Every structure is written in structure tokens, then in C-alpha cells.
Coordinates of C-alpha atoms in Angstrom, one line a residue:
X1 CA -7.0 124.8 43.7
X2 CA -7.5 126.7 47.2
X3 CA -10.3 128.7 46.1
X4 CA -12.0 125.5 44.6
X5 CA -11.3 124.1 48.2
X6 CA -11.7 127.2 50.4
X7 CA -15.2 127.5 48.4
X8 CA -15.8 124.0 48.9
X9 CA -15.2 124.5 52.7
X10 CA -17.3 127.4 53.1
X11 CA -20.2 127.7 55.9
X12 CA -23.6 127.7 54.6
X13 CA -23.7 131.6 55.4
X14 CA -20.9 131.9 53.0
X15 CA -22.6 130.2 50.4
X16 CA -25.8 132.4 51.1
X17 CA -24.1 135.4 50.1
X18 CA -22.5 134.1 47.0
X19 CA -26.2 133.2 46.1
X20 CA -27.3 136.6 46.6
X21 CA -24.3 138.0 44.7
X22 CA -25.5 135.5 42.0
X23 CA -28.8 137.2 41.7
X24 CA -27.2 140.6 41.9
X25 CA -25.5 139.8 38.9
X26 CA -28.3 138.2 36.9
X27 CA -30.9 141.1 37.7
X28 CA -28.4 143.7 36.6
X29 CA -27.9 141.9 33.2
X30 CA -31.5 141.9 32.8
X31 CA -32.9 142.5 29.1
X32 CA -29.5 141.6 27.5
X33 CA -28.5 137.9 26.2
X34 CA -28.8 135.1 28.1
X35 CA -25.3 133.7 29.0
X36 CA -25.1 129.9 28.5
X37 CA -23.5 128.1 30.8
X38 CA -19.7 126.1 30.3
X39 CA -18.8 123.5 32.1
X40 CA -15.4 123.0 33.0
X41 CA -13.5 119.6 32.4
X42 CA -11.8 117.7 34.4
X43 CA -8.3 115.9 34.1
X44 CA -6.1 113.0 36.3
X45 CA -3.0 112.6 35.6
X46 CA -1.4 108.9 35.3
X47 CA 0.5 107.2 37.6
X48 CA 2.7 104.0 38.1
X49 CA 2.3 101.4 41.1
X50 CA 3.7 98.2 41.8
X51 CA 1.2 95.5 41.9
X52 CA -0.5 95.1 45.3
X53 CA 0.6 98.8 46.6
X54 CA -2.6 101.7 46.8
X55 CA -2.9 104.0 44.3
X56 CA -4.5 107.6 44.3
X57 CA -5.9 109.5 41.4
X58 CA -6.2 113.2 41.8
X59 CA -9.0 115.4 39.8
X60 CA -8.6 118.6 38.8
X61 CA -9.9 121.3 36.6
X62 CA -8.9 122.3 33.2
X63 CA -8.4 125.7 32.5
X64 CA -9.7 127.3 35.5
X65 CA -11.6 131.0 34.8
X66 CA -11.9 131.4 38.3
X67 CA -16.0 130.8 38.1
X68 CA -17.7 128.9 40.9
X69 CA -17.4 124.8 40.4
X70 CA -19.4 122.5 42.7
X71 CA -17.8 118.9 43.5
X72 CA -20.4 116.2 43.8
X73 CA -17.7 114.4 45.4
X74 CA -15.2 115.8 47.0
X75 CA -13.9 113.2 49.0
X76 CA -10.2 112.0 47.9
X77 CA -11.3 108.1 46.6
X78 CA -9.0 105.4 46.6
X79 CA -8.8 102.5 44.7
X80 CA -7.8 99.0 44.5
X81 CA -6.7 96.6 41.3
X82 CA -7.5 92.7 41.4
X83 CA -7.1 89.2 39.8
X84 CA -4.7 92.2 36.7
X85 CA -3.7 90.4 33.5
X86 CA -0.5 91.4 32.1
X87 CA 0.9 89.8 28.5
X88 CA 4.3 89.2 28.1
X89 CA 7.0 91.2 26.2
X90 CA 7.8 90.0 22.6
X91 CA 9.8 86.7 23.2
X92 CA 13.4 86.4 22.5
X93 CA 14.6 83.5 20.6
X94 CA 18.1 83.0 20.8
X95 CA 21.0 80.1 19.6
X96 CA 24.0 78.8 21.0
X97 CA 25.5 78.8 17.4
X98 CA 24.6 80.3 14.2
X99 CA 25.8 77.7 12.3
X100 CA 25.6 73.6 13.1
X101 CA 27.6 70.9 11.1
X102 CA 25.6 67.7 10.4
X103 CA 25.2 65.4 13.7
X104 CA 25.8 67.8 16.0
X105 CA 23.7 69.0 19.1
X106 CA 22.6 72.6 19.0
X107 CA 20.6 74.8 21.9
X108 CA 18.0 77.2 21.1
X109 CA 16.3 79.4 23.9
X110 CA 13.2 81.4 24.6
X111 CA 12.6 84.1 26.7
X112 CA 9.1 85.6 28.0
X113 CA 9.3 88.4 29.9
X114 CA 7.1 90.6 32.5
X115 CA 3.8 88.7 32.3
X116 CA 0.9 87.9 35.0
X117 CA 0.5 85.0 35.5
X118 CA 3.3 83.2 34.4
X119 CA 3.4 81.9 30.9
X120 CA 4.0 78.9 29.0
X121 CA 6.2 78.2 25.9
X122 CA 6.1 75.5 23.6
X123 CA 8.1 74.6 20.7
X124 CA 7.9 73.7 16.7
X125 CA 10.4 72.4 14.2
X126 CA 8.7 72.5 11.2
X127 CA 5.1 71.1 11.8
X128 CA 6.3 68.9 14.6
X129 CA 6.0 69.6 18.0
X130 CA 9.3 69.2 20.2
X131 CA 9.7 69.4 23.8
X132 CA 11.7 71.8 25.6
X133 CA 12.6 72.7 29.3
X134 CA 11.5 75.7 31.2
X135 CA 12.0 78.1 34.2
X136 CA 9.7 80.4 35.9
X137 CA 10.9 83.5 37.3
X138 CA 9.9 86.0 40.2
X139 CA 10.9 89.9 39.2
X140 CA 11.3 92.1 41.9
X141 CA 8.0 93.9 40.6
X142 CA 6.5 90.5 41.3
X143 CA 5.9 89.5 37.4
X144 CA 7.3 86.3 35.8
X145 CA 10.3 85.6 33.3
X146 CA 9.8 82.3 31.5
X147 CA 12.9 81.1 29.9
X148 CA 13.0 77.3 27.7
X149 CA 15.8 76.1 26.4
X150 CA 15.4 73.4 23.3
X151 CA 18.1 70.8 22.3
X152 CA 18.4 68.9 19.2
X153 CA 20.7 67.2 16.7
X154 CA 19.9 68.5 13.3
X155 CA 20.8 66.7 9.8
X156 CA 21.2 67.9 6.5
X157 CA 17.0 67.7 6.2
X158 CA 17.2 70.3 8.8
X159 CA 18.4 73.2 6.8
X160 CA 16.7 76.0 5.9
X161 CA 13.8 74.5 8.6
X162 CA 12.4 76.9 10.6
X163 CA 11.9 76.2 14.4
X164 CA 9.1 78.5 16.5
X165 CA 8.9 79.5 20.0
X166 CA 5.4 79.4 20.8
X167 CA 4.4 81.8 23.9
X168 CA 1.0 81.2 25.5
X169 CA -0.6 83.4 27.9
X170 CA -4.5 84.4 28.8
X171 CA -4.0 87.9 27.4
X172 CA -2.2 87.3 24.3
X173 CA -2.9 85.3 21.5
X174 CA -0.6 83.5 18.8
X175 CA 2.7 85.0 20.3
X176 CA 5.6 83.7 18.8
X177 CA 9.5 84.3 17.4
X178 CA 10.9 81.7 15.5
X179 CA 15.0 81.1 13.9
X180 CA 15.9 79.3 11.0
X181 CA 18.7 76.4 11.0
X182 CA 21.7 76.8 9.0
X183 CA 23.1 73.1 8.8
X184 CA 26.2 72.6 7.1
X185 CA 27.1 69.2 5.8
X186 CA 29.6 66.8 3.4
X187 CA 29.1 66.3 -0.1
X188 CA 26.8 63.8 -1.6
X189 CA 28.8 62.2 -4.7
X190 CA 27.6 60.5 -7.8
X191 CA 29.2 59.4 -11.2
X192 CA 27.4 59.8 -14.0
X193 CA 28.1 58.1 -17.2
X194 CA 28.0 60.7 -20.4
X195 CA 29.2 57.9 -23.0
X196 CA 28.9 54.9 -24.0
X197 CA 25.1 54.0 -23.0
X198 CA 25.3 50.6 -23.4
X199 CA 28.5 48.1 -23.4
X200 CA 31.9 49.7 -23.1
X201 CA 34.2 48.0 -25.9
X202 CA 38.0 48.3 -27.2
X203 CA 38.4 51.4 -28.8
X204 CA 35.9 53.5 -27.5
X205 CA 36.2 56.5 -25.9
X206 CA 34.7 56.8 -22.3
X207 CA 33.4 60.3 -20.3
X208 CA 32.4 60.1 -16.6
X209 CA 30.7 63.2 -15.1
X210 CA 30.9 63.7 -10.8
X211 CA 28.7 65.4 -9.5
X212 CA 29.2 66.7 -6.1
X213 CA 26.4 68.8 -3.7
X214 CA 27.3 69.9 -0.2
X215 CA 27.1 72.9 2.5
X216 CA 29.5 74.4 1.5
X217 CA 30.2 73.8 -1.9
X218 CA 32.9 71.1 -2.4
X219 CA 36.3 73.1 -2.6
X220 CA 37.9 70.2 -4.2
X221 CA 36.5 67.1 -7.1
X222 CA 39.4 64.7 -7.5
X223 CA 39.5 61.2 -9.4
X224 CA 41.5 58.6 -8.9
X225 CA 42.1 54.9 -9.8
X226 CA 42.1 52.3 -7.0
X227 CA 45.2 50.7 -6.6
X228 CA 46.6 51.9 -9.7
X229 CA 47.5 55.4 -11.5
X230 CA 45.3 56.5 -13.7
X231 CA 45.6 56.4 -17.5
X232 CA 48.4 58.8 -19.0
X233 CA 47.1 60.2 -21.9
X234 CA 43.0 60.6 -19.7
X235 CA 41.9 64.1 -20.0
X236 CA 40.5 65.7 -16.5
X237 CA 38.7 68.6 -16.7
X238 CA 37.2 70.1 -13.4
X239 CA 34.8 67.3 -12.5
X240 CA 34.7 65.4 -15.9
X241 CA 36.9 62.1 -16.5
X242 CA 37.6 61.3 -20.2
X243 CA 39.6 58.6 -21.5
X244 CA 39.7 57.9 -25.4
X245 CA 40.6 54.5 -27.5
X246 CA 40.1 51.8 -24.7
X247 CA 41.6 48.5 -24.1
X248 CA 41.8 46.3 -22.1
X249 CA 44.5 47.5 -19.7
X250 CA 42.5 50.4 -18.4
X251 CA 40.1 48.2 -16.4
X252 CA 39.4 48.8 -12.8
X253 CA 38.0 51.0 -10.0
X254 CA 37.4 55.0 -11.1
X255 CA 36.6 56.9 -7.7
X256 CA 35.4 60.4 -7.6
X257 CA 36.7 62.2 -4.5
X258 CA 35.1 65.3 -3.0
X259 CA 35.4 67.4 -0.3
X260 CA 34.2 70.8 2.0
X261 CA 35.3 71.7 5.6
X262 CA 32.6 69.5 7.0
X263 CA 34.2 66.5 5.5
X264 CA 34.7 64.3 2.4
X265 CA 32.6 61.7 0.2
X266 CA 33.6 59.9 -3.4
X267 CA 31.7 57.4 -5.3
X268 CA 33.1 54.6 -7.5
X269 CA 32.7 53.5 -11.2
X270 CA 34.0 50.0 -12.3
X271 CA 35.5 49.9 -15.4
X272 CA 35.1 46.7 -17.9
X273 CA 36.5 46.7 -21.6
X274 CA 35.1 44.1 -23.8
X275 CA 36.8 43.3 -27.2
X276 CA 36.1 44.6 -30.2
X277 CA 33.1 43.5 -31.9
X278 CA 33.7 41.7 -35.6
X279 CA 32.6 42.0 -39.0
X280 CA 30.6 38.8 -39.6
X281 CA 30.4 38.1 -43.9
X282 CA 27.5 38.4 -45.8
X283 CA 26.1 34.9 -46.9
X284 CA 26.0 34.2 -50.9
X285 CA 22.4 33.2 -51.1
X286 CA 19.6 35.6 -50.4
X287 CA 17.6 32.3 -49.1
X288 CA 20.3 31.5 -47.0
X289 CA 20.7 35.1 -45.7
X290 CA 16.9 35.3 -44.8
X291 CA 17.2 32.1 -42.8
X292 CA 20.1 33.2 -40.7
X293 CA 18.6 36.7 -40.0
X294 CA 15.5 34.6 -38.7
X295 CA 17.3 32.4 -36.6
X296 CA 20.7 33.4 -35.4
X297 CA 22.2 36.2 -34.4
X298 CA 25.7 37.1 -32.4
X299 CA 25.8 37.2 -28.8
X300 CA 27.5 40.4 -28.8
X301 CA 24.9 42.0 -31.1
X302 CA 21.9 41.1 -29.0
X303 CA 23.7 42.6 -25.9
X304 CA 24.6 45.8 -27.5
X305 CA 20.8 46.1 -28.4
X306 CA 20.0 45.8 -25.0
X307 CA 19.0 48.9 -23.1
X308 CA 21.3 49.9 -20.4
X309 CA 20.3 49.6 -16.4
X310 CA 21.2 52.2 -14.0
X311 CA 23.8 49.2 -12.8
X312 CA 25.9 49.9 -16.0
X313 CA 25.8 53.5 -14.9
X314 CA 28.4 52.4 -11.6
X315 CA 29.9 48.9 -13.6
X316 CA 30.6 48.6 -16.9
X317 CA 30.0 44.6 -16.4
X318 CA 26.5 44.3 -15.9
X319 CA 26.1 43.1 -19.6
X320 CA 28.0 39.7 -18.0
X321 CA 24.4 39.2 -16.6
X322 CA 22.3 39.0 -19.8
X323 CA 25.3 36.6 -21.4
X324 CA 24.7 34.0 -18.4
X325 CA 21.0 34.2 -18.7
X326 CA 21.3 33.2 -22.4
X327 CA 23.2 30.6 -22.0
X328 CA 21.2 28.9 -19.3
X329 CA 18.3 29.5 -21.3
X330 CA 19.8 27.8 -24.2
X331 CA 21.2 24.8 -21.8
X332 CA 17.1 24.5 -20.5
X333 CA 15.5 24.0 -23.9
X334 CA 18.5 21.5 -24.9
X335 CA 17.1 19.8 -21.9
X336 CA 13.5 19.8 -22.3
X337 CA 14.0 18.6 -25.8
X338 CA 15.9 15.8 -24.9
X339 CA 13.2 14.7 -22.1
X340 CA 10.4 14.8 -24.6
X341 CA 12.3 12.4 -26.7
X342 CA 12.4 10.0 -24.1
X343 CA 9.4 10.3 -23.2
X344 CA 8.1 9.7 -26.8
X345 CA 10.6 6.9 -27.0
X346 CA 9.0 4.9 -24.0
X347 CA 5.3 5.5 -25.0
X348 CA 6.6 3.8 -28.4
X349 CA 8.3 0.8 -27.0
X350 CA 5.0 0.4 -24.6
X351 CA 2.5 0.2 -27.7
X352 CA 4.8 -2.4 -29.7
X353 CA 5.4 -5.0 -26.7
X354 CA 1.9 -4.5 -25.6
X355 CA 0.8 -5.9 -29.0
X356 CA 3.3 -8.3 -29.6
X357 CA 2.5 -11.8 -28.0
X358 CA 4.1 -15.0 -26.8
X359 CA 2.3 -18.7 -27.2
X360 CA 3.2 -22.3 -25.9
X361 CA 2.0 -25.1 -25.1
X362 CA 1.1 -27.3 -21.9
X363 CA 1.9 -30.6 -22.3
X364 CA 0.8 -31.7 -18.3
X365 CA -2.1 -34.6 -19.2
X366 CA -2.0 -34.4 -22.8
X367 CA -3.0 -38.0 -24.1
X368 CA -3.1 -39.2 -20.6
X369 CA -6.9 -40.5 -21.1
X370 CA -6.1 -43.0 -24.2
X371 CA -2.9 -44.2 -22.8
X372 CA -2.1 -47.4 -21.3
X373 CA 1.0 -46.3 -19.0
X374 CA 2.7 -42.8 -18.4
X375 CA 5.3 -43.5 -21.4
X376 CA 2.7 -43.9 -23.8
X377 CA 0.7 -40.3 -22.7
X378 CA 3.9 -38.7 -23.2
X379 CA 4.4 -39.8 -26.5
X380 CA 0.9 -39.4 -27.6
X381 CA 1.1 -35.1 -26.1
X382 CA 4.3 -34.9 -28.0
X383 CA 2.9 -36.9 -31.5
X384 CA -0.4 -34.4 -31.5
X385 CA -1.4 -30.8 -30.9
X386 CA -5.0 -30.7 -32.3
X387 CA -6.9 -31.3 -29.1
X388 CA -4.7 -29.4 -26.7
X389 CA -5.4 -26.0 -24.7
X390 CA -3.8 -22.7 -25.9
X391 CA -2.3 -20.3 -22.9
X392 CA -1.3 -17.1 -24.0
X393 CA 1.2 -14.9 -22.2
X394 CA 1.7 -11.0 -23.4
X395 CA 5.0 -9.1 -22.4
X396 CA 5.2 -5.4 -21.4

């Protein structure tokens, strides 16, 4: 580097001479190959400044052979950076727990680090947008750490959703992290009835299913009867409840109980036992037996035919139901039959007094024109009807 500069430095003599060497050189090769020429290249090294400071670039050459080199420039330059957009570092998403039970409130932050200018975060549970808080930053390089913090209660929908930290900035585009919720939560319980499907009955056998879902898995499926002891001789089998040969005795309240370390939840089943349905006899007459298959039929019979409601699934008495609506069905065409009697009866009774009639008489001046004194008329109206006026009266 000090011949570059001495040569660079040299009077205009100096570089007189070296032109004459030059030529020296050149006539003395003369006849032989033409040399090409090389150029030499040129390198800067990098360098690091804090933003707002100067910053100096220095040129030199790349393997120097020690031929002569002109600078066009050989003035050291310096030069100055404006209006410099820097992106952020990846953002950092962090919780205050791993793990949140149902109902509580959990934190969630995000960090944005060394970006010009400051950045801006926004948030996403799922495809809804929630709002967080934020702080800006000053570094002591003068760039900007943006830090949001998000709060929310989560539920048992909340698990497994994912929530995003969105970082925007002018240099960047679709920057983001983003943490999944782990919500932990108490069972959800529900009886199921395997058998019967339809009315439950004296000697029947019965078999209840619970099934139990939670985060975590229940540890523990219990039943129980309310306000009494359960049946002696019922089988339980993990979650399954069977009891064989009913009767009457084993009515009441079944209730599955389940439970995690978030909490427990059961579900109930009423029990109802019906008696046992009986053998109605055969009628001797095959006329008779079509008359009564058209027309009658148990109670019982038409209930079991029924099919059974998702109510009979949780209470064994929702047959009750179809037994009252029969009867009040029964009790409402007893009644209109009974009113269109009537009402025949009084249209009947109308007609017949409407044409029966009613006559009589009027006795006021009958024979009063032929007789001599008022005793005389009288007699002569009472002795003779020929010549006297009819009224008719009709009753309704």
C-alpha cells in the first residue's frame, strides 16, 4: 500500500520517467507477443456502526504484483445511511402456564426484537382476532423491542386451538409464532340404556352403560342409588350397571359418578318397574276373534309397541305419558258422542211441536146480533159453532 500511495503522490517529473521507462520496456519487447493487460480487483472489507455514527469504507487491491495501478479516485469517501429499515428478529411467543384447567385466566406474550421502526403485533385465536396490550422499547443501539401480552379465559372448546402472534413491520411480511392451548377439563357424563328399549317390566333384566369423556381421562366411574343402596345381587362391571329379574322394589334414582383432577360430573337414570304383562285367552269363535283383533286391544300391548323416546333413555316412566293421552282421548269422544245426541234429540223435539197444533174458540160476540139481551147471546155462542171464527195457535 505505500508504493500504491508514494506512486500516487509522485510529482509530474516522477511520472515522466516512469513513462519513459514504459516505453523502454515496450521497444525492447519489440517483435515478440503482445502482453495483454490485467486489471487488478479491488476489495472493502465490512464493517459495523451504530445507526447515526459515520462510517468509512477502505479500498484496496487484491493480489498486488507490484505493477503500476492508477486511482481515479483517490480521495478517502465517506458516507452516510438514511430513513434504514431493519425487520425484526423471529418473535417469541411465550405462556404463563403450559397447561390451563377449564375457567381459568391464562397469559400468553410476544416479543419482537431489534427492528426500525418499531413494530406492531396483533393477535389470533383461531380465526378471531383478540386484542392484546403492548410496549415499545428503546435499545441502547437505538432499535425497538415490542413486547404484548394477551389474556384470556379458555374453555374446554379451547383445546387443541391454536393462538398466533402476528408481527407487522414495513420490511417483513407475514411474520408470525403461534402456541397451542392445552385445556384440561371435568368429565361430561351420560347413561345410556343397552336393554330394554321400550317399557321396563317385572322380570326383566336391565343394563345401563356410563359413558364418561374428560381431560384427563376420568380416574374413577362409580354408580350409585340415591338415597338408597344399590341392589345386592346388581352386577358392576367398570362402567356398566346390570341388574337381572326386576320388581318392583328396585325403583329409584341410578346416578353415574365420574371423576379427573379437574373435578367431577354424574348423570342420573330413573328407574320405573311396571308389572308383568298377562296372558289374555284366546276367544272360541274365529268371528268373535276377528272382531276383537279389530277393535280392542290391551293398554299395555299398544304401549310396548310404542317406539321408545330419548326421555325413556334417562326415566323409565315416560310410557306414563302415552297411558294419560289415551285415556283423555277416550273421555273426548265419550263426550262428543254424547253432545251429538243431544243435539239430534232437540232438532227432533223442534220438528214434532212445530207440527203439532192447538185450536179454540172465541166466544166474545158470538150470537150477539140475533139476541134480544146479553143472556140470550151467551146462550146462542155456547148452543152453535157453525158461524164462528177459527184462531189457531202453534207451540214450539
Amino acid at each position: 500500500m505505500k508504493q500504491v500511495s508514494n506512486m500516487a503522490n509522485t510529482s509530474n517529473g516522477s511520472l515522466a520517467t516512469l513513462l519513459i521507462l514504459f516505453t523502454i520496456s515496450a521497444a525492447i519487447n519489440t517483435g515478440a507477443a503482445q502482453f495483454p493487460v490485467q486489471s487488478q480487483n479491488l476489495i472493502a472489507d465490512n464493517i459495523s456502526v451504530v445507526e447515526g455514527e459515520t462510517a468509512t469504507i477502505s479500498c484496496r487491491v487484491k493480489n498486488n504484483d507490484d505493477s503500476v495501478i492508477q486511482l481515479l479516485n483517490p480521495n478517502r469517501q465517506t458516507i452516510y445511511f438514511k430513513d434504514v429499515r431493519l425487520p425484526p428478529g423471529n418473535p417469541i411467543i411465550e405462556s404463563r402456564e403450559d397447561i390451563v384447567s377449564e375457567g381459568n385466566e391464562t397469559e400468553i406474550t410476544c416479543t419482537s426484537m431489534g427492528s426500525k421502526p418499531a413494530a406492531t403485533i396483533r393477535w389470533m385465536k383461531g380465526d378471531k382476532e383478540l386484542q392484546g396490550k403492548s410496549k415499545v422499547e428503546t435499545t441502547y443501539d437505538r432499535m425497538f423491542t415490542v413486547t404484548s401480552w394477551l389474556r384470556l379465559t379458555v374453555t374446554r372448546e379451547d383445546d387443541g386451538v391454536p393462538v398466533v402472534c402476528i408481527v407487522d413491520h414495513p420490511a417483513v411480511k407475514d411474520f408470525q409464532a403461534q402456541k397451542y392451548l392445552e385445556v384440561q377439563y371435568k368429565p361430561e357424563v351420560k347413561i345410556v340404556v343397552e336393554f330394554p328399549s321400550g317399557l321396563i317390566r317385572e322380570g326383566e333384566n336391565l343394563e345401563l352403560t356410563c359413558q364418561a369423556k374428560g381431560k384427563p381421562e376420568p380416574q374413577q366411574v362409580n354408580w350409585v342409588r340415591v338415597e338408597d343402596d344399590v341392589p345386592s345381587h346388581a352386577v358392576i362391571t367398570g362402567s356398566d350397571l346390570f341388574i337381572e329379574n326386576l320388581n318392583k322394589s328396585y325403583n329409584g334414582t341410578y346416578r353415574c359418578v365420574a371423576s379427573n383432577s379437574v373435578g367431577e360430573a354424574y348423570d342420573d337414570y330413573i328407574l320405573f318397574v311396571r308389572d308383568a304383562l298377562t296372558t289374555t285367552p284366546k276367544p272360541t269363535t274365529t268371528t268373535t276373534t276377528t272382531t276383537i283383533s279389530a277393535t280392542t286391544s290391551p293398554p299395555d300391548i299398544i304401549q310396548d309397541t310404542a317406539p321408545s323416546t330419548e326421555a325413556a333413555a334417562h326415566d323409565s316412566q315416560a310410557g306414563t305419558e302415552a297411558q294419560r293421552s289415551l285415556d283423555h282421548a277416550v273421555i273426548g269422544g265419550v263426550v262428543a258422542v254424547v253432545v251429538f245426541a243431544m243435539l239430534c234429540l232437540l232438532i227432533v223435539l223442534g220438528r214434532y211441536f212445530a207440527r203439532h197444533k192447538g185450536t179454540y174458540f172465541t166466544h166474545e160476540a158470538k150470537g150477539a146480533d140475533d139476541a134480544a139481551d146479553a143472556d140470550t147471546a151467551i146462550i146462542n155462542a155456547e148452543g152453535g159453532h157453525n158461524n164462528s171464527d177459527e184462531k189457531k195457535e202453534y207451540y214450539i
